[in-house]
Amino acid sequence: MTPSELLAAFETFADAPEGIQRLRELVLDFAVRGKLVQQDPRDEPADAILKRIESDCDVLIKRGDVPAKKALEVARPVLDETFPAPAGWRWSILDNVASYIQRGKGPEYVSQSEIAVVSQKCVQWAGFDETRVRFTSNASANDYSRERFLVPGDLLLNSTGTGTVGRIVVFPGNNGSTKMVADSHVTIIRPLEILPRFVYFWLASRCVQDNIDSLTTGTTNQQEFNLSSIRRIPIPVAPIAEQRRIITKVDELMLLIDKLESARASRETTRTALRDSALAALGNAKNTKDFQVAWARLSERLGELFTEPADIAPLRSLIHQLAIRGRLAPQQPADEPTEALIDRISAEQATSGTTRLEPVKPIEGPFTLPPKWRWVRWRDISLRIQYGYTASASSNKNGVRMLRITDIQNGRVAWDTVPGCQIEANDVAKYKLKEGDLLIARTGGTIGKSFIVTLKPDVQSVFASYLIRISPASCVVADYFVVFSNSPLYWEQLYQHSKGTGQPNVNGTSLGEIILPLPPVQEQHRIVEVVRRFMSLCDDLESRLLEKDSAQSAFAAAASHHLAV
């Protein structure tokens, strides 16, 4: 395979999620399978190399340079040979191509000394990170036999920990006079004759990395790579001359991929800046006319500026923020002033038994409102703010249902799956959901998420205790509450009022204190309709981008499999 062929393959991967990483993996896969460069029958075959390694290792042991290897209780490889060895190659195991394979030892740490200790944090896929070393005392030097001190070309393999086990790096040596040893979570692999970077390519390839879980033992939270398994990892041994050609070709291709990644990142930076600039122009609209002009400009470049599903979230947020500032729907002179609406809300609160509190003054709001609008607190326009019912869920769905946080997904409820509950008749009356109620999650990872209740005709439901119900006055458009609860202003206040660290929560009193801009009721209807149209557009755009990503990922996976066969 030539660099130009791999670059042609890159066109397949470039726009796919994690496409660059897939291409790097493919290069290593080709390298360790002998597909990256041509085999040369003049190269010394692997059989001869393996025999020489065995002889050389015996010499090192007799000289005392390395300890004698312990006999393996089971000599067979821990993995099957994943492909036929190319001409001149031979399958072996790590134990047969290394003079030394050993876990490091636990040191006694000091703040500074001449002996540095390499931990798992030093072993990164990006390379060896010398800045993360710690130190053990100079006096402990005698506790380490000669072979335990690291030498350039040693392979360092992380041997414990979920997410870190299997990570590997070639030790490059250090610039100073400091000696280095490994701690007990890192295994040293010292190849003999086999080029260290060729061994690295193999251990870093998907052939090994995809099998880490089967090679390690222990719990999900603490995986362990035991020494016997590491020694018995199979390895395809190529002729030394071919190993050098492979390393040269991998370096060449990785450099090309780095340049392509850099160019792609530069294009993405430019696109993101243009997208943010367009959104800023939209956000700076002073009125509905300015908004329409800015939107017309943005809509002409939607496909160019919004290319990832994640691009849609800031657009949604901005639409909701502009909506509650009166920039989306036009104000109409004929609209009833909000003061009259507040009077009607006050009258309804009085008849429902709600304690009336005066609205906040406009000066307390974070921005200037359009004419006829008014700043209010959520409690000022609600009939009640109420915690849900505490009961265990029941599989019996013939009676009263109990809506939980987990039943609300993406702003929808599959009522057929909502469980039942045991509840007294008088409690049903107290907690029964009504059309237009706003439910807000009050704790955990979903804190602040809202849902406007729309019931099935045949469903009677209460709501669970981790939800808070806000019942808006009947003369307020309930869906306007939803618009507000998706705006940045709402989320800023919610987080300010939330309490707790490990499990943040918000209470009903805090929700009641949240301020929001209240437009005339006629304008509330117009705002809701405009936002609905924009959210439909966002849904459609996001769906198409997700489908594109899915198709590109599937195509890249298929292409990767085809190229690797």
Coordinates of C-alpha atoms in Angstrom, one line a residue:
M1 CA 0.0 0.0 0.0
T2 CA 1.3 3.4 -1.0
P3 CA 0.9 6.8 0.8
S4 CA -1.3 7.9 -2.0
E5 CA -3.6 4.9 -1.6
L6 CA -3.9 5.6 2.1
L7 CA -4.6 9.3 1.4
A8 CA -7.3 8.2 -1.0
A9 CA -8.7 6.1 1.9
F10 CA -8.6 9.2 4.1
E11 CA -11.2 10.8 1.9
T12 CA -13.5 8.0 3.0
F13 CA -12.7 8.6 6.7
A14 CA -12.1 12.4 6.8
D15 CA -15.7 13.5 7.6
A16 CA -16.6 10.5 9.7
P17 CA -16.7 10.9 13.5
E18 CA -13.2 9.9 14.7
G19 CA -12.1 9.4 11.1
I20 CA -8.5 10.5 11.7
Q21 CA -8.2 8.0 14.6
R22 CA -9.6 5.2 12.4
L23 CA -7.0 6.0 9.8
R24 CA -4.1 5.9 12.3
E25 CA -5.4 2.5 13.5
L26 CA -5.6 1.3 9.9
V27 CA -1.9 2.3 9.3
L28 CA -0.8 0.3 12.3
D29 CA -3.0 -2.6 11.2
F30 CA -1.4 -2.7 7.8
A31 CA 2.1 -2.4 9.4
V32 CA 1.8 -5.3 11.8
R33 CA 0.1 -7.6 9.2
G34 CA 2.9 -7.0 6.7
K35 CA 0.7 -5.2 4.2
L36 CA 2.4 -1.8 4.4
V37 CA 5.7 -2.5 2.6
Q38 CA 6.9 -5.3 0.3
Q39 CA 8.5 -8.4 1.7
D40 CA 12.1 -9.0 0.4
P41 CA 13.2 -12.6 0.0
R42 CA 16.8 -11.4 0.6
D43 CA 15.9 -10.3 4.2
E44 CA 17.1 -12.6 7.0
P45 CA 14.0 -14.6 8.0
A46 CA 12.4 -14.4 11.4
D47 CA 13.3 -18.0 12.2
A48 CA 17.0 -17.2 12.2
I49 CA 16.3 -14.1 14.3
L50 CA 14.4 -16.0 16.9
K51 CA 17.2 -18.6 17.2
R52 CA 19.7 -15.8 17.7
I53 CA 17.6 -14.1 20.3
E54 CA 17.4 -17.3 22.3
S55 CA 21.2 -17.7 22.2
D56 CA 21.8 -14.0 23.0
C57 CA 19.4 -14.2 26.0
D58 CA 21.3 -17.2 27.4
V59 CA 24.5 -15.1 27.2
L60 CA 22.9 -12.2 29.0
I61 CA 21.6 -14.5 31.8
K62 CA 25.0 -16.2 32.2
R63 CA 26.7 -12.7 32.4
G64 CA 24.2 -11.7 35.1
D65 CA 22.8 -8.8 33.0
V66 CA 19.3 -10.1 33.4
P67 CA 17.8 -12.7 35.7
A68 CA 16.9 -16.1 34.4
K69 CA 13.3 -16.3 33.1
K70 CA 10.8 -18.2 35.2
A71 CA 9.3 -21.1 33.2
L72 CA 5.8 -20.4 32.0
E73 CA 3.3 -22.7 33.5
V74 CA 1.3 -22.5 30.2
A75 CA 3.4 -21.9 27.1
R76 CA 0.6 -21.3 24.7
P77 CA -0.3 -17.8 23.6
V78 CA -3.1 -16.0 25.4
L79 CA -4.6 -15.0 22.0
D80 CA -5.1 -16.9 18.7
E81 CA -2.9 -15.9 15.8
T82 CA -5.1 -13.4 14.1
F83 CA -3.7 -13.7 10.5
P84 CA -1.3 -15.9 8.6
A85 CA 2.3 -14.9 9.0
P86 CA 3.6 -13.3 5.7
A87 CA 6.6 -14.8 3.9
G88 CA 9.7 -14.6 6.1
W89 CA 7.7 -13.8 9.2
R90 CA 7.0 -16.1 12.2
W91 CA 4.6 -16.0 15.1
S92 CA 6.1 -16.1 18.6
I93 CA 5.2 -14.7 22.0
L94 CA 6.6 -11.7 23.8
D95 CA 8.6 -13.8 26.2
N96 CA 10.6 -15.2 23.3
V97 CA 11.6 -11.8 21.9
A98 CA 12.5 -10.0 25.2
S99 CA 15.4 -10.3 27.5
Y100 CA 13.4 -8.9 30.4
I101 CA 9.7 -8.6 31.2
Q102 CA 8.9 -7.5 34.8
R103 CA 6.5 -5.3 36.8
G104 CA 8.0 -2.4 38.6
K105 CA 8.0 -2.2 42.4
G106 CA 6.3 0.1 44.8
P107 CA 8.7 2.8 46.0
E108 CA 8.9 5.0 49.1
Y109 CA 8.4 8.5 47.6
V110 CA 10.4 11.6 48.5
S111 CA 10.1 15.2 47.1
Q112 CA 13.3 15.1 45.1
S113 CA 16.3 12.8 44.4
E114 CA 18.4 11.4 41.6
I115 CA 16.1 8.4 41.1
A116 CA 12.8 9.1 39.3
V117 CA 9.8 6.8 39.4
V118 CA 7.7 6.3 36.3
S119 CA 4.0 5.8 37.0
Q120 CA 1.0 5.2 34.7
K121 CA 0.5 9.0 34.3
C122 CA 3.9 9.1 32.5
V123 CA 2.7 6.5 30.0
Q124 CA 0.4 8.3 27.5
W125 CA -0.6 7.5 24.0
A126 CA 0.8 10.9 23.0
G127 CA 4.2 9.8 24.3
F128 CA 6.3 9.5 27.4
D129 CA 5.5 12.4 29.9
E130 CA 8.6 13.0 32.0
T131 CA 6.9 15.9 33.8
R132 CA 4.7 13.4 35.7
V133 CA 7.6 11.4 37.3
R134 CA 8.0 11.2 41.1
F135 CA 11.0 10.4 43.1
T136 CA 12.3 7.8 45.5
S137 CA 15.2 8.3 47.9
N138 CA 18.8 7.9 46.7
A139 CA 19.4 5.5 49.6
S140 CA 16.9 3.1 47.9
A141 CA 19.1 2.6 44.9
N142 CA 20.5 -0.6 46.4
D143 CA 16.9 -2.0 46.6
Y144 CA 16.8 -2.1 42.8
S145 CA 18.8 -4.7 40.8
R146 CA 20.6 -3.4 37.8
E147 CA 18.0 -4.6 35.2
R148 CA 15.2 -2.6 36.9
F149 CA 16.7 0.7 35.8
L150 CA 15.1 1.8 32.6
V151 CA 17.1 2.0 29.4
P152 CA 16.1 3.7 26.1
G153 CA 14.0 1.4 24.0
D154 CA 12.2 -0.2 26.9
L155 CA 8.5 -0.6 26.4
L156 CA 6.4 0.6 29.3
L157 CA 3.0 -1.0 29.6
N158 CA 0.3 0.2 32.0
S159 CA -0.8 -2.9 33.8
T160 CA -3.6 -1.9 36.1
G161 CA -6.7 0.3 36.1
T162 CA -9.8 0.6 34.0
G163 CA -9.1 3.0 31.2
T164 CA -5.3 3.0 31.7
V165 CA -4.5 -0.7 31.4
G166 CA -2.9 -1.5 28.1
R167 CA -1.6 1.9 27.4
I168 CA 2.0 1.7 26.1
V169 CA 5.0 3.9 25.2
V170 CA 8.6 3.4 24.1
F171 CA 10.9 4.9 26.8
P172 CA 13.0 7.5 25.0
G173 CA 15.6 7.9 27.8
N174 CA 16.0 11.1 29.8
N175 CA 18.1 14.1 29.2
G176 CA 19.6 14.5 32.7
S177 CA 21.6 12.3 35.0
T178 CA 18.5 11.1 36.8
K179 CA 18.0 7.3 36.8
M180 CA 14.5 6.0 36.3
V181 CA 12.6 3.0 37.6
A182 CA 9.0 1.9 37.1
D183 CA 6.4 1.7 39.9
S184 CA 4.3 -1.5 40.5
H185 CA 1.6 -0.5 38.1
V186 CA 3.9 -0.4 35.0
T187 CA 5.5 -3.4 33.3
I188 CA 8.9 -3.1 31.6
I189 CA 9.3 -5.1 28.3
R190 CA 12.9 -5.0 27.0
P191 CA 13.0 -6.4 23.4
L192 CA 16.1 -8.2 22.3
E193 CA 17.1 -7.6 18.6
I194 CA 13.4 -6.9 17.7
L195 CA 13.1 -3.2 17.1
P196 CA 11.2 -1.6 20.1
R197 CA 8.9 0.5 17.9
F198 CA 7.9 -2.5 15.9
V199 CA 6.8 -4.2 19.2
Y200 CA 5.1 -0.9 20.1
F201 CA 3.1 -0.9 16.8
W202 CA 1.9 -4.5 17.6
L203 CA 0.9 -3.8 21.2
A204 CA -0.8 -0.5 20.2
S205 CA -2.7 -2.0 17.3
R206 CA -6.3 -3.0 17.5
C207 CA -5.2 -6.7 17.3
V208 CA -4.1 -6.4 20.9
Q209 CA -6.0 -3.4 22.2
D210 CA -9.4 -4.8 21.2
N211 CA -8.6 -7.8 23.4
I212 CA -7.5 -6.0 26.6
D213 CA -10.6 -7.0 28.5
S214 CA -10.1 -10.7 27.8
L215 CA -6.4 -10.4 28.6
T216 CA -6.9 -8.8 32.0
T217 CA -8.4 -10.0 35.3
G218 CA -10.2 -8.3 38.2
T219 CA -13.3 -6.2 38.5
T220 CA -14.7 -3.6 36.2
N221 CA -13.2 -0.8 38.4
Q222 CA -9.7 -2.4 38.7
Q223 CA -8.5 -4.4 35.8
E224 CA -5.1 -6.1 36.2
F225 CA -2.7 -7.3 33.5
N226 CA -0.8 -10.2 35.1
L227 CA 2.8 -10.9 34.1
S228 CA 2.0 -14.4 32.8
S229 CA -0.5 -13.0 30.3
I230 CA 1.8 -10.3 29.1
R231 CA 4.6 -12.8 28.5
R232 CA 2.3 -15.0 26.5
I233 CA 0.9 -12.2 24.2
P234 CA 1.5 -13.5 20.6
I235 CA 3.5 -11.3 18.3
P236 CA 4.2 -11.6 14.6
V237 CA 8.0 -11.3 14.1
A238 CA 9.1 -9.7 10.8
P239 CA 12.7 -9.7 9.4
I240 CA 14.7 -6.9 11.0
A241 CA 15.3 -5.2 7.7
E242 CA 11.5 -5.2 7.0
Q243 CA 10.9 -3.9 10.5
R244 CA 13.0 -0.9 9.6
R245 CA 11.1 -0.3 6.4
I246 CA 7.8 -0.6 8.2
I247 CA 8.9 2.0 10.9
T248 CA 10.0 4.4 8.1
K249 CA 6.7 4.0 6.3
V250 CA 4.6 4.4 9.4
D251 CA 6.4 7.6 10.3
E252 CA 5.9 8.9 6.8
L253 CA 2.2 8.1 6.8
M254 CA 1.6 9.4 10.4
L255 CA 3.3 12.7 9.4
L256 CA 0.9 13.0 6.4
I257 CA -2.1 12.2 8.7
D258 CA -0.9 14.8 11.2
K259 CA -0.8 17.4 8.4
L260 CA -4.3 16.4 7.2
E261 CA -5.6 16.6 10.8
S262 CA -4.0 20.0 11.3
A263 CA -5.6 21.3 8.0
R264 CA -8.9 19.8 9.0
A265 CA -8.7 21.5 12.5
S266 CA -7.8 24.8 10.8
R267 CA -10.9 24.5 8.6
E268 CA -13.0 23.6 11.6
T269 CA -11.7 26.6 13.5
T270 CA -12.6 28.9 10.6
R271 CA -16.1 27.4 10.3
T272 CA -16.8 27.6 14.0
A273 CA -15.7 31.3 14.0
L274 CA -18.0 32.0 11.1
R275 CA -20.9 30.1 12.8
D276 CA -20.4 32.0 16.1
S277 CA -20.2 35.3 14.2
A278 CA -23.5 34.6 12.4
L279 CA -25.1 33.6 15.7
A280 CA -23.8 36.8 17.4
A281 CA -25.3 38.8 14.6
L282 CA -28.6 37.0 15.2
G283 CA -28.3 37.6 18.9
N284 CA -27.6 41.3 18.5
A285 CA -30.9 41.9 16.7
K286 CA -32.7 44.9 18.3
N287 CA -36.1 44.0 17.1
T288 CA -38.0 41.5 14.9
K289 CA -37.0 43.3 11.7
D290 CA -33.3 43.1 12.6
F291 CA -33.8 39.4 13.5
Q292 CA -35.4 38.6 10.2
V293 CA -32.6 40.2 8.2
A294 CA -29.9 38.4 10.3
W295 CA -31.8 35.1 10.0
A296 CA -32.1 35.5 6.2
R297 CA -28.3 35.8 6.0
L298 CA -27.7 32.9 8.3
S299 CA -30.2 30.6 6.6
E300 CA -28.4 30.9 3.3
R301 CA -25.4 29.3 4.9
L302 CA -27.0 26.8 7.3
G303 CA -25.5 23.8 5.5
E304 CA -22.0 25.4 5.5
L305 CA -22.0 26.6 9.1
F306 CA -23.9 23.9 10.8
T307 CA -22.2 20.6 10.0
E308 CA -22.2 18.7 13.3
P309 CA -25.2 17.7 15.5
A310 CA -23.5 19.6 18.4
D311 CA -23.8 22.8 16.3
I312 CA -27.6 22.9 16.8
A313 CA -27.6 23.3 20.6
P314 CA -26.3 26.9 20.6
L315 CA -28.9 27.8 17.9
R316 CA -31.7 26.4 20.0
S317 CA -30.5 28.3 23.0
L318 CA -30.3 31.5 21.1
I319 CA -33.8 31.2 19.7
H320 CA -35.2 30.7 23.2
Q321 CA -33.3 33.7 24.5
L322 CA -34.4 36.0 21.7
A323 CA -38.0 34.8 22.2
I324 CA -38.1 35.9 25.8
R325 CA -36.6 39.3 24.9
G326 CA -39.4 40.0 22.3
R327 CA -37.2 39.7 19.2
L328 CA -38.9 36.9 17.4
A329 CA -42.6 37.8 17.3
P330 CA -43.7 41.4 16.5
Q331 CA -45.4 43.5 19.2
Q332 CA -48.9 44.6 18.3
P333 CA -50.5 47.9 19.5
A334 CA -53.8 46.1 20.0
D335 CA -52.4 43.7 22.5
E336 CA -53.7 43.9 26.0
P337 CA -51.0 45.3 28.4
T338 CA -49.5 42.8 30.7
E339 CA -50.7 44.8 33.7
A340 CA -54.3 43.7 32.8
L341 CA -53.1 40.1 32.5
I342 CA -51.5 40.3 35.9
D343 CA -54.8 41.6 37.4
R344 CA -56.6 38.6 36.0
I345 CA -54.0 36.2 37.3
S346 CA -54.3 37.9 40.7
A347 CA -58.1 37.3 40.7
E348 CA -57.6 33.7 39.8
Q349 CA -55.0 33.2 42.5
A350 CA -57.5 34.7 45.0
T351 CA -60.2 32.2 44.1
S352 CA -57.8 29.3 44.1
G353 CA -56.4 30.1 47.6
T354 CA -53.0 31.2 46.3
T355 CA -51.2 33.9 48.4
R356 CA -50.7 36.9 46.1
L357 CA -47.3 38.5 46.1
E358 CA -46.5 41.7 44.2
P359 CA -44.5 41.3 40.9
V360 CA -40.9 42.4 40.9
K361 CA -40.2 45.8 39.5
P362 CA -38.8 46.1 36.0
I363 CA -35.5 47.5 37.2
E364 CA -34.7 44.1 38.8
G365 CA -34.6 42.4 35.4
P366 CA -31.3 41.8 33.6
F367 CA -32.4 43.5 30.4
T368 CA -34.9 46.1 29.1
L369 CA -38.3 44.7 28.1
P370 CA -40.4 45.7 25.1
P371 CA -43.5 47.9 25.8
K372 CA -46.4 46.2 27.6
W373 CA -44.1 43.5 29.0
R374 CA -43.4 43.0 32.7
W375 CA -40.9 41.3 34.9
V376 CA -42.5 38.8 37.3
R377 CA -41.5 36.0 39.6
W378 CA -42.6 32.5 38.7
R379 CA -44.7 32.3 41.9
D380 CA -46.5 35.5 40.8
I381 CA -48.2 33.9 37.8
S382 CA -48.7 30.4 39.1
L383 CA -51.6 28.9 41.0
R384 CA -49.3 26.5 42.9
I385 CA -45.7 25.1 43.0
Q386 CA -45.9 21.6 44.4
Y387 CA -43.7 18.5 45.2
G388 CA -44.8 15.1 43.8
Y389 CA -46.2 12.0 45.5
T390 CA -43.9 9.5 47.3
A391 CA -44.8 5.9 46.5
S392 CA -43.3 2.7 45.0
A393 CA -44.0 2.0 41.3
S394 CA -46.3 -0.8 40.5
S395 CA -46.6 -3.0 37.4
N396 CA -50.4 -2.7 37.6
K397 CA -51.2 -0.1 35.0
N398 CA -55.0 -0.4 35.2
G399 CA -55.3 2.3 37.9
V400 CA -53.6 5.6 38.6
R401 CA -50.2 6.0 36.9
M402 CA -47.2 7.6 38.5
L403 CA -45.0 9.7 36.1
R404 CA -41.3 9.7 37.0
I405 CA -38.3 11.6 35.8
T406 CA -37.1 8.6 33.8
D407 CA -40.4 8.4 32.0
I408 CA -39.7 11.8 30.3
Q409 CA -37.4 11.4 27.4
N410 CA -36.6 14.2 24.9
G411 CA -39.7 16.1 25.9
R412 CA -42.0 13.2 25.4
V413 CA -43.7 10.5 27.6
A414 CA -44.6 7.0 26.4
W415 CA -47.6 6.7 28.6
D416 CA -48.0 2.9 27.9
T417 CA -44.8 2.3 29.9
V418 CA -45.5 4.6 32.8
P419 CA -46.0 2.4 35.9
G420 CA -49.0 2.4 38.3
C421 CA -48.9 3.1 42.0
Q422 CA -50.9 2.6 45.2
I423 CA -52.6 5.8 46.2
E424 CA -55.6 6.9 48.3
A425 CA -58.4 8.7 46.5
N426 CA -57.9 12.0 48.4
D427 CA -54.2 12.0 47.4
V428 CA -55.2 11.4 43.8
A429 CA -57.2 14.7 43.9
K430 CA -54.1 16.5 45.4
Y431 CA -51.5 15.1 42.9
K432 CA -53.5 14.4 39.8
L433 CA -51.8 15.9 36.7
K434 CA -53.7 18.3 34.5
E435 CA -53.2 19.3 30.9
G436 CA -50.7 22.2 30.8
D437 CA -49.0 21.5 34.1
L438 CA -45.3 22.2 33.9
L439 CA -43.1 19.5 35.6
I440 CA -39.5 20.2 36.5
A441 CA -36.9 17.7 37.7
R442 CA -35.6 18.9 41.0
T443 CA -32.5 16.7 41.6
G444 CA -29.6 14.8 40.0
G445 CA -28.3 14.9 36.5
T446 CA -31.6 15.9 35.0
I447 CA -32.1 18.9 37.4
G448 CA -34.0 21.7 35.7
K449 CA -35.3 19.7 32.8
S450 CA -38.9 20.6 32.1
F451 CA -42.0 18.9 30.6
I452 CA -45.4 20.3 29.7
V453 CA -48.1 17.7 30.5
T454 CA -50.1 16.4 27.6
L455 CA -52.3 13.5 28.8
K456 CA -53.8 10.6 26.9
P457 CA -57.6 10.7 27.2
D458 CA -57.7 7.4 29.1
V459 CA -54.8 8.0 31.4
Q460 CA -55.1 9.3 35.0
S461 CA -51.7 10.1 36.5
V462 CA -50.0 11.6 39.5
F463 CA -46.3 12.7 39.5
A464 CA -43.4 11.3 41.6
S465 CA -41.6 13.1 44.4
Y466 CA -38.5 14.0 42.4
L467 CA -40.6 16.3 40.2
I468 CA -42.0 19.7 41.0
R469 CA -45.3 20.8 39.4
I470 CA -45.8 24.4 38.5
S471 CA -49.5 25.0 37.6
P472 CA -49.8 28.2 35.6
A473 CA -52.8 30.5 35.8
S474 CA -55.3 29.6 33.2
C475 CA -54.9 33.0 31.4
V476 CA -51.2 32.4 30.8
V477 CA -50.0 30.3 27.8
A478 CA -48.4 27.2 29.4
D479 CA -46.1 26.6 26.4
Y480 CA -44.6 30.0 27.0
F481 CA -43.3 28.6 30.3
V482 CA -41.6 25.9 28.3
V483 CA -40.0 28.5 26.0
F484 CA -38.7 30.3 29.1
S485 CA -37.5 27.1 30.7
N486 CA -35.3 26.4 27.7
S487 CA -33.6 29.8 27.7
P488 CA -30.2 30.7 29.2
L489 CA -31.9 33.1 31.6
Y490 CA -33.8 30.2 33.2
W491 CA -30.7 28.0 33.4
E492 CA -28.5 30.7 34.9
Q493 CA -31.0 31.3 37.7
L494 CA -31.7 27.6 38.3
Y495 CA -28.0 26.8 38.8
Q496 CA -27.7 29.8 41.1
H497 CA -30.5 28.5 43.2
S498 CA -29.5 24.8 43.2
K499 CA -27.9 23.3 46.3
G500 CA -25.6 20.3 46.9
T501 CA -22.4 19.1 45.4
G502 CA -22.6 15.4 44.6
Q503 CA -26.3 15.5 44.0
P504 CA -27.5 19.1 43.3
N505 CA -31.1 19.9 43.8
V506 CA -33.6 22.8 43.6
N507 CA -36.6 23.3 45.8
G508 CA -40.1 24.8 45.1
T509 CA -39.3 28.0 46.9
S510 CA -36.2 28.6 44.8
L511 CA -38.2 27.9 41.6
G512 CA -40.8 30.4 42.7
E513 CA -38.1 33.1 43.1
I514 CA -37.0 32.8 39.5
I515 CA -37.8 35.9 37.5
L516 CA -39.1 35.9 33.9
P517 CA -40.2 38.4 31.3
L518 CA -44.0 38.2 30.8
P519 CA -45.4 39.5 27.5
P520 CA -49.1 40.2 26.7
V521 CA -51.0 36.9 26.3
Q522 CA -51.6 37.5 22.6
E523 CA -47.9 37.8 22.1
Q524 CA -47.2 34.7 24.2
H525 CA -49.2 32.8 21.6
R526 CA -47.2 34.3 18.7
I527 CA -43.9 33.6 20.5
V528 CA -44.8 30.0 21.1
E529 CA -45.8 29.5 17.4
V530 CA -42.6 31.1 16.1
V531 CA -40.4 29.1 18.5
R532 CA -42.2 25.9 17.5
R533 CA -41.4 26.5 13.8
F534 CA -37.8 27.2 14.6
M535 CA -37.5 24.1 16.8
S536 CA -39.0 22.0 14.0
L537 CA -36.3 23.4 11.7
C538 CA -33.6 22.6 14.3
D539 CA -35.0 19.1 14.8
D540 CA -34.9 18.4 11.0
L541 CA -31.4 19.8 10.7
E542 CA -30.1 17.8 13.7
S543 CA -31.7 14.6 12.4
R544 CA -30.1 15.0 9.0
L545 CA -26.7 15.6 10.6
L546 CA -27.1 12.6 12.8
E547 CA -28.0 10.5 9.8
K548 CA -25.0 11.8 8.0
D549 CA -22.7 11.0 10.8
S550 CA -24.2 7.5 11.2
A551 CA -23.9 6.8 7.5
Q552 CA -20.3 8.1 7.4
S553 CA -19.3 6.0 10.4
A554 CA -20.9 2.8 8.9
F555 CA -19.2 3.5 5.6
A556 CA -15.8 4.1 7.3
A557 CA -16.1 0.9 9.3
A558 CA -17.0 -1.0 6.2
A559 CA -14.1 0.6 4.3
S560 CA -11.7 -0.1 7.1
H561 CA -12.7 -3.8 7.2
H562 CA -12.5 -4.1 3.4
L563 CA -9.0 -2.5 3.3
A564 CA -7.7 -4.6 6.2
V565 CA -8.8 -7.9 4.7

